[in-house]
PDB file of C-alpha atoms in Angstrom:
ATOM      1  CA  MET A  10      50.345   9.216 -11.359  1.00  0.00           C
ATOM      2  CA  ASP A  11      52.181   6.098 -10.467  1.00  0.00           C
ATOM      3  CA  GLN A  12      50.625   3.922 -12.988  1.00  0.00           C
ATOM      4  CA  LEU A  13      52.166   5.977 -15.447  1.00  0.00           C
ATOM      5  CA  SER A  14      55.550   5.818 -14.232  1.00  0.00           C
ATOM      6  CA  CYS A  15      55.594   2.051 -13.456  1.00  0.00           C
ATOM      7  CA  SER A  16      57.652   0.137 -15.962  1.00  0.00           C
ATOM      8  CA  GLY A  17      58.468  -3.132 -17.248  1.00  0.00           C
ATOM      9  CA  LYS A  18      58.965  -5.583 -13.869  1.00  0.00           C
ATOM     10  CA  ALA A  19      57.884  -2.768 -11.480  1.00  0.00           C
ATOM     11  CA  ARG A  20      54.528  -3.414  -9.727  1.00  0.00           C
ATOM     12  CA  CYS A  21      52.233  -0.730 -10.009  1.00  0.00           C
ATOM     13  CA  PRO A  22      49.730  -0.139  -7.072  1.00  0.00           C
ATOM     14  CA  ALA A  23      46.133  -0.947  -7.541  1.00  0.00           C
ATOM     15  CA  PRO A  24      44.169   1.735  -9.109  1.00  0.00           C
ATOM     16  CA  PHE A  25      41.716   1.879  -5.976  1.00  0.00           C
ATOM     17  CA  LEU A  26      44.817   2.339  -3.708  1.00  0.00           C
ATOM     18  CA  SER A  27      46.433   4.967  -5.474  1.00  0.00           C
ATOM     19  CA  LYS A  28      43.054   7.071  -5.537  1.00  0.00           C
ATOM     20  CA  THR A  29      42.689   6.439  -1.953  1.00  0.00           C
ATOM     21  CA  TYR A  30      46.124   7.819  -1.582  1.00  0.00           C
ATOM     22  CA  ASP A  31      45.539  10.571  -3.607  1.00  0.00           C
ATOM     23  CA  LEU A  32      42.025  11.354  -1.818  1.00  0.00           C
ATOM     24  CA  LEU A  33      43.945  11.565   1.160  1.00  0.00           C
ATOM     25  CA  GLU A  34      47.124  13.789   0.277  1.00  0.00           C
ATOM     26  CA  GLU A  35      45.054  16.125  -1.488  1.00  0.00           C
ATOM     27  CA  ALA A  36      41.514  16.600   0.616  1.00  0.00           C
ATOM     28  CA  GLY A  37      42.738  15.162   3.855  1.00  0.00           C
ATOM     29  CA  ASP A  38      44.947  18.177   4.996  1.00  0.00           C
ATOM     30  CA  ALA A  39      42.948  20.620   3.535  1.00  0.00           C
ATOM     31  CA  GLY A  40      39.349  19.424   2.791  1.00  0.00           C
ATOM     32  CA  GLU A  41      36.682  20.551   4.800  1.00  0.00           C
ATOM     33  CA  GLY A  42      33.113  19.827   4.735  1.00  0.00           C
ATOM     34  CA  ARG A  43      29.997  22.084   4.885  1.00  0.00           C
ATOM     35  CA  ASN A  44      30.338  22.597   8.273  1.00  0.00           C
ATOM     36  CA  GLY A  45      34.040  23.724   8.154  1.00  0.00           C
ATOM     37  CA  LYS A  46      35.044  20.131   9.819  1.00  0.00           C
ATOM     38  CA  LYS A  47      37.628  17.815   8.380  1.00  0.00           C
ATOM     39  CA  ILE A  48      35.942  15.057   6.476  1.00  0.00           C
ATOM     40  CA  VAL A  49      38.815  12.860   6.318  1.00  0.00           C
ATOM     41  CA  SER A  50      42.492  12.840   7.269  1.00  0.00           C
ATOM     42  CA  TRP A  51      45.467  10.714   8.357  1.00  0.00           C
ATOM     43  CA  ASN A  52      45.364   9.769  11.860  1.00  0.00           C
ATOM     44  CA  ALA A  53      47.724  11.202  14.121  1.00  0.00           C
ATOM     45  CA  ASN A  54      50.542   8.468  13.724  1.00  0.00           C
ATOM     46  CA  GLY A  55      50.022   8.575   9.834  1.00  0.00           C
ATOM     47  CA  ASP A  56      49.750   4.792   9.604  1.00  0.00           C
ATOM     48  CA  GLY A  57      45.831   4.819   9.032  1.00  0.00           C
ATOM     49  CA  PHE A  58      43.111   7.144   8.326  1.00  0.00           C
ATOM     50  CA  VAL A  59      39.911   8.438   9.817  1.00  0.00           C
ATOM     51  CA  VAL A  60      36.618   9.255   7.650  1.00  0.00           C
ATOM     52  CA  TRP A  61      35.327  11.780  10.065  1.00  0.00           C
ATOM     53  CA  CYS A  62      32.038  12.819   8.350  1.00  0.00           C
ATOM     54  CA  THR A  63      30.571   9.516   6.383  1.00  0.00           C
ATOM     55  CA  SER A  64      27.691  11.435   4.289  1.00  0.00           C
ATOM     56  CA  GLU A  65      29.965  14.250   3.375  1.00  0.00           C
ATOM     57  CA  PHE A  66      32.849  11.845   2.351  1.00  0.00           C
ATOM     58  CA  ALA A  67      30.323  10.004   0.277  1.00  0.00           C
ATOM     59  CA  ASP A  68      28.666  12.914  -1.372  1.00  0.00           C
ATOM     60  CA  ILE A  69      31.547  14.904  -2.001  1.00  0.00           C
ATOM     61  CA  LEU A  70      34.827  12.800  -2.009  1.00  0.00           C
ATOM     62  CA  LEU A  71      33.947   9.516  -3.227  1.00  0.00           C
ATOM     63  CA  PRO A  72      32.482  10.608  -6.766  1.00  0.00           C
ATOM     64  CA  LYS A  73      35.535  13.071  -7.109  1.00  0.00           C
ATOM     65  CA  TYR A  74      37.869  10.127  -6.908  1.00  0.00           C
ATOM     66  CA  PHE A  75      35.562   7.284  -7.502  1.00  0.00           C
ATOM     67  CA  LYS A  76      33.030   6.372 -10.117  1.00  0.00           C
ATOM     68  CA  HIS A  77      30.200   6.261  -7.199  1.00  0.00           C
ATOM     69  CA  ASN A  78      29.300   7.850  -4.116  1.00  0.00           C
ATOM     70  CA  ASN A  79      28.601   4.636  -1.899  1.00  0.00           C
ATOM     71  CA  PHE A  80      30.503   4.252   1.255  1.00  0.00           C
ATOM     72  CA  SER A  81      29.805   0.665   2.108  1.00  0.00           C
ATOM     73  CA  SER A  82      31.150  -0.088  -1.344  1.00  0.00           C
ATOM     74  CA  PHE A  83      34.330   1.841  -0.225  1.00  0.00           C
ATOM     75  CA  ILE A  84      34.540  -0.096   3.016  1.00  0.00           C
ATOM     76  CA  ARG A  85      34.180  -3.185   0.949  1.00  0.00           C
ATOM     77  CA  GLN A  86      36.834  -2.451  -1.146  1.00  0.00           C
ATOM     78  CA  LEU A  87      39.058  -1.532   1.676  1.00  0.00           C
ATOM     79  CA  ASN A  88      38.205  -4.888   3.234  1.00  0.00           C
ATOM     80  CA  THR A  89      39.370  -6.454  -0.010  1.00  0.00           C
ATOM     81  CA  TYR A  90      42.831  -4.941   0.177  1.00  0.00           C
ATOM     82  CA  GLY A  91      43.104  -6.338   3.842  1.00  0.00           C
ATOM     83  CA  PHE A  92      42.373  -2.969   5.673  1.00  0.00           C
ATOM     84  CA  LYS A  93      41.237  -3.064   9.454  1.00  0.00           C
ATOM     85  CA  LYS A  94      38.740  -1.199  11.418  1.00  0.00           C
ATOM     86  CA  THR A  95      40.912  -0.102  14.220  1.00  0.00           C
ATOM     87  CA  THR A  96      37.846   1.128  16.829  1.00  0.00           C
ATOM     88  CA  SER A  97      34.463   0.877  16.826  1.00  0.00           C
ATOM     89  CA  LYS A  98      34.102   4.532  18.193  1.00  0.00           C
ATOM     90  CA  ARG A  99      34.948   6.073  14.534  1.00  0.00           C
ATOM     91  CA  TRP A 100      35.745   5.354  11.054  1.00  0.00           C
ATOM     92  CA  GLU A 101      39.536   4.631  11.268  1.00  0.00           C
ATOM     93  CA  PHE A 102      41.219   2.094   8.966  1.00  0.00           C
ATOM     94  CA  GLN A 103      44.654   0.981   8.761  1.00  0.00           C
ATOM     95  CA  HIS A 104      46.991  -1.459   6.667  1.00  0.00           C
ATOM     96  CA  GLU A 105      50.621  -2.000   7.596  1.00  0.00           C
ATOM     97  CA  LYS A 106      51.596  -0.661   4.123  1.00  0.00           C
ATOM     98  CA  PHE A 107      49.294   2.188   3.840  1.00  0.00           C
ATOM     99  CA  ARG A 108      51.346   4.997   5.186  1.00  0.00           C
ATOM    100  CA  LYS A 109      51.632   8.611   4.917  1.00  0.00           C
ATOM    101  CA  GLY A 110      54.693   9.814   3.010  1.00  0.00           C
ATOM    102  CA  GLN A 111      55.233   6.233   1.784  1.00  0.00           C
ATOM    103  CA  ARG A 112      53.532   5.842  -1.460  1.00  0.00           C
ATOM    104  CA  HIS A 113      55.983   3.540  -2.541  1.00  0.00           C
ATOM    105  CA  LEU A 114      54.813   1.016  -0.320  1.00  0.00           C
ATOM    106  CA  LEU A 115      50.964   0.796  -2.023  1.00  0.00           C
ATOM    107  CA  ALA A 116      52.659  -1.537  -4.722  1.00  0.00           C
ATOM    108  CA  GLU A 117      53.194  -4.236  -2.232  1.00  0.00           C
ATOM    109  CA  ILE A 118      49.457  -4.327  -0.878  1.00  0.00           C
ATOM    110  CA  SER A 119      47.281  -6.796  -3.170  1.00  0.00           C
ATOM    111  CA  ARG A 120      43.751  -8.395  -2.950  1.00  0.00           C
ATOM    112  CA  LYS A 121      43.297 -10.855  -0.200  1.00  0.00           C
ATOM    113  CA  ARG A 122      42.682 -14.293  -2.029  1.00  0.00           C
ATOM    114  CA  CYS A 123      40.619 -17.072  -0.400  1.00  0.00           C
ATOM    115  CA  GLU A 124      41.425 -20.525  -1.265  1.00  0.00           C
ATOM    116  CA  PRO A 125      38.426 -22.532  -2.331  1.00  0.00           C
ATOM    117  CA  SER A 126      38.925 -25.185   0.610  1.00  0.00           C
ATOM    118  CA  VAL A 127      38.969 -22.302   2.969  1.00  0.00           C
ATOM    119  CA  PHE A 128      36.139 -20.153   1.608  1.00  0.00           C
ATOM    120  CA  PRO A 129      33.032 -22.043   3.393  1.00  0.00           C
ATOM    121  CA  THR A 130      34.772 -21.883   6.282  1.00  0.00           C
ATOM    122  CA  PHE A 131      35.639 -17.836   5.923  1.00  0.00           C
ATOM    123  CA  LEU A 132      31.508 -17.583   5.447  1.00  0.00           C
ATOM    124  CA  ARG A 133      30.789 -19.346   8.645  1.00  0.00           C
ATOM    125  CA  ALA A 134      33.106 -17.813  10.677  1.00  0.00           C
ATOM    126  CA  SER A 135      32.679 -14.059   9.474  1.00  0.00           C
ATOM    127  CA  GLY A 136      30.556 -13.348  12.780  1.00  0.00           C
ATOM    128  CA  ALA A 137      33.649 -14.568  14.894  1.00  0.00           C
ATOM    129  CA  SER A 138      36.583 -13.299  13.323  1.00  0.00           C
ATOM    130  CA  SER A 139      38.537 -10.441  14.892  1.00  0.00           C
ATOM    131  CA  GLY A 140      39.005  -8.784  11.359  1.00  0.00           C
ATOM    132  CA  ARG A 141      35.087  -8.479  11.455  1.00  0.00           C
ATOM    133  CA  TRP A 142      33.084  -5.357  12.215  1.00  0.00           C
ATOM    134  CA  GLU A 143      31.131  -5.706  15.277  1.00  0.00           C
ATOM    135  CA  GLN A 144      27.372  -5.896  14.751  1.00  0.00           C
ATOM    136  CA  SER A 145      26.658  -2.231  15.516  1.00  0.00           C
ATOM    137  CA  ASP A 146      28.917  -1.016  13.014  1.00  0.00           C
ATOM    138  CA  ARG A 147      27.455  -2.920  10.382  1.00  0.00           C
ATOM    139  CA  ARG A 148      23.801  -1.914  11.470  1.00  0.00           C
ATOM    140  CA  LEU A 149      25.276   1.660  11.360  1.00  0.00           C
ATOM    141  CA  LEU A 150      26.959   1.403   7.904  1.00  0.00           C
ATOM    142  CA  LEU A 151      23.436  -0.402   6.738  1.00  0.00           C
ATOM    143  CA  MET A 152      21.497   2.643   8.221  1.00  0.00           C
ATOM    144  CA  GLU A 153      23.925   5.162   6.187  1.00  0.00           C
ATOM    145  CA  GLU A 154      23.369   3.274   2.889  1.00  0.00           C
ATOM    146  CA  ASN A 155      19.604   3.201   3.538  1.00  0.00           C
ATOM    147  CA  GLU A 156      19.518   7.166   4.131  1.00  0.00           C
ATOM    148  CA  SER A 157      21.698   7.723   1.078  1.00  0.00           C
ATOM    149  CA  LEU A 158      18.898   5.314  -0.977  1.00  0.00           C
ATOM    150  CA  ARG A 159      16.123   7.412   0.587  1.00  0.00           C
ATOM    151  CA  LYS A 160      17.825  10.699  -0.518  1.00  0.00           C
ATOM    152  CA  GLU A 161      18.863   9.327  -3.899  1.00  0.00           C
ATOM    153  CA  ASN A 162      14.846   8.215  -4.452  1.00  0.00           C
ATOM    154  CA  LEU A 163      13.543  11.546  -3.044  1.00  0.00           C
ATOM    155  CA  GLU A 164      15.923  13.299  -5.693  1.00  0.00           C
ATOM    156  CA  LEU A 165      14.406  10.989  -8.626  1.00  0.00           C
ATOM    157  CA  GLN A 166      10.876  11.504  -7.433  1.00  0.00           C
ATOM    158  CA  THR A 167      11.441  15.433  -7.350  1.00  0.00           C
ATOM    159  CA  GLN A 168      13.054  14.811 -11.167  1.00  0.00           C
ATOM    160  CA  ILE A 169      10.045  12.928 -12.058  1.00  0.00           C
ATOM    161  CA  GLN A 170       7.473  15.555 -10.923  1.00  0.00           C
ATOM    162  CA  GLN A 171       9.434  18.501 -12.731  1.00  0.00           C
ATOM    163  CA  LEU A 172       9.780  16.263 -16.316  1.00  0.00           C
ATOM    164  CA  LYS A 173       5.670  15.810 -15.568  1.00  0.00           C
ATOM    165  CA  ALA A 174       5.110  19.253 -15.166  1.00  0.00           C
ATOM    166  CA  LEU A 175       7.350  20.208 -18.349  1.00  0.00           C
ATOM    167  CA  GLU A 176       5.589  17.720 -20.140  1.00  0.00           C
ATOM    168  CA  MET A 177       2.335  19.238 -19.214  1.00  0.00           C
ATOM    169  CA  LYS A 178       3.824  22.636 -20.647  1.00  0.00           C
ATOM    170  CA  LEU A 179       4.825  21.268 -23.633  1.00  0.00           C
ATOM    171  CA  LEU A 180       1.757  19.537 -24.489  1.00  0.00           C
ATOM    172  CA  ASP A 181      -0.156  22.944 -23.877  1.00  0.00           C
ATOM    173  CA  CYS A 182       1.785  24.913 -25.965  1.00  0.00           C
ATOM    174  CA  LEU A 183       1.877  22.330 -28.388  1.00  0.00           C
ATOM    175  CA  SER A 184      -1.938  22.403 -28.554  1.00  0.00           C
ATOM    176  CA  GLY A 185      -2.149  26.065 -28.355  1.00  0.00           C
ATOM    177  CA  CYS A 186       0.101  26.326 -31.555  1.00  0.00           C
ATOM    178  CA  VAL A 187      -1.623  23.490 -33.405  1.00  0.00           C
ATOM    179  CA  GLY A 188      -5.297  24.397 -32.329  1.00  0.00           C
ATOM    180  CA  THR A 189      -8.172  24.541 -34.618  1.00  0.00           C
ATOM    181  CA  ALA A 190      -8.747  26.563 -37.670  1.00  0.00           C
ATOM    182  CA  THR A 191     -11.268  28.616 -35.752  1.00  0.00           C
ATOM    183  CA  GLY A 192      -9.698  30.736 -32.969  1.00  0.00           C
ATOM    184  CA  ALA A 193      -6.233  29.075 -33.482  1.00  0.00           C
ATOM    185  CA  PRO A 194      -3.556  31.433 -31.496  1.00  0.00           C
ATOM    186  CA  SER A 195      -1.099  33.294 -33.787  1.00  0.00           C
ATOM    187  CA  SER A 196       2.444  31.997 -34.143  1.00  0.00           C
ATOM    188  CA  SER A 197       3.731  34.544 -32.252  1.00  0.00           C
ATOM    189  CA  HIS A 198       1.546  33.737 -29.211  1.00  0.00           C
ATOM    190  CA  CYS A 199       2.881  30.167 -29.186  1.00  0.00           C
ATOM    191  CA  ILE A 200       6.664  31.550 -29.167  1.00  0.00           C
ATOM    192  CA  ILE A 201       5.760  33.765 -26.246  1.00  0.00           C
ATOM    193  CA  ARG A 202       4.105  30.777 -24.410  1.00  0.00           C
ATOM    194  CA  ARG A 203       7.010  28.574 -25.435  1.00  0.00           C
ATOM    195  CA  HIS A 204       9.744  30.849 -23.317  1.00  0.00           C
ATOM    196  CA  SER A 205       7.397  31.533 -20.249  1.00  0.00           C
ATOM    197  CA  PHE A 206       8.593  28.115 -18.553  1.00  0.00           C
TER     198      PHE A 206
END
């Protein structure tokens, strides 16, 4: 990886940028989603990339390259490095130094820095800035994040129900094994019951 080959005075690209580039190189050309369509790829000019399917990008690719599956967190990271969303019609992002086949340019990309005197103005002007997403894009992003959280919540509820059912089976088996002195089941009966779930 780039970070291992960086020496002394050579600047290394940020891990986020290297991982994003790797993601595009490895998954962009060959990576297809569950429905056979591309999930992410370089754009036609190679000067940006397009996330074609945000849900599969978050579910399949983000966990593979990053330690999360949150698409909005990925977008925020892109924004901190100065990437721009090029169109409101799709999730396409560009940066002048993020280009297909030019990995060496990654070291020239750095995080955006806000001077303290500019920061309050930046907060006030965020809605009017041309670099900011349109209101509908933000709403769409929030809706996707909300849907992702709903799915996660449903999965957790299912896990809780399964664990409660397992707990009941274990308690049933344990009470059957312990039993009372009269009519207590044999130990072989308990072993059979234990393996029934």
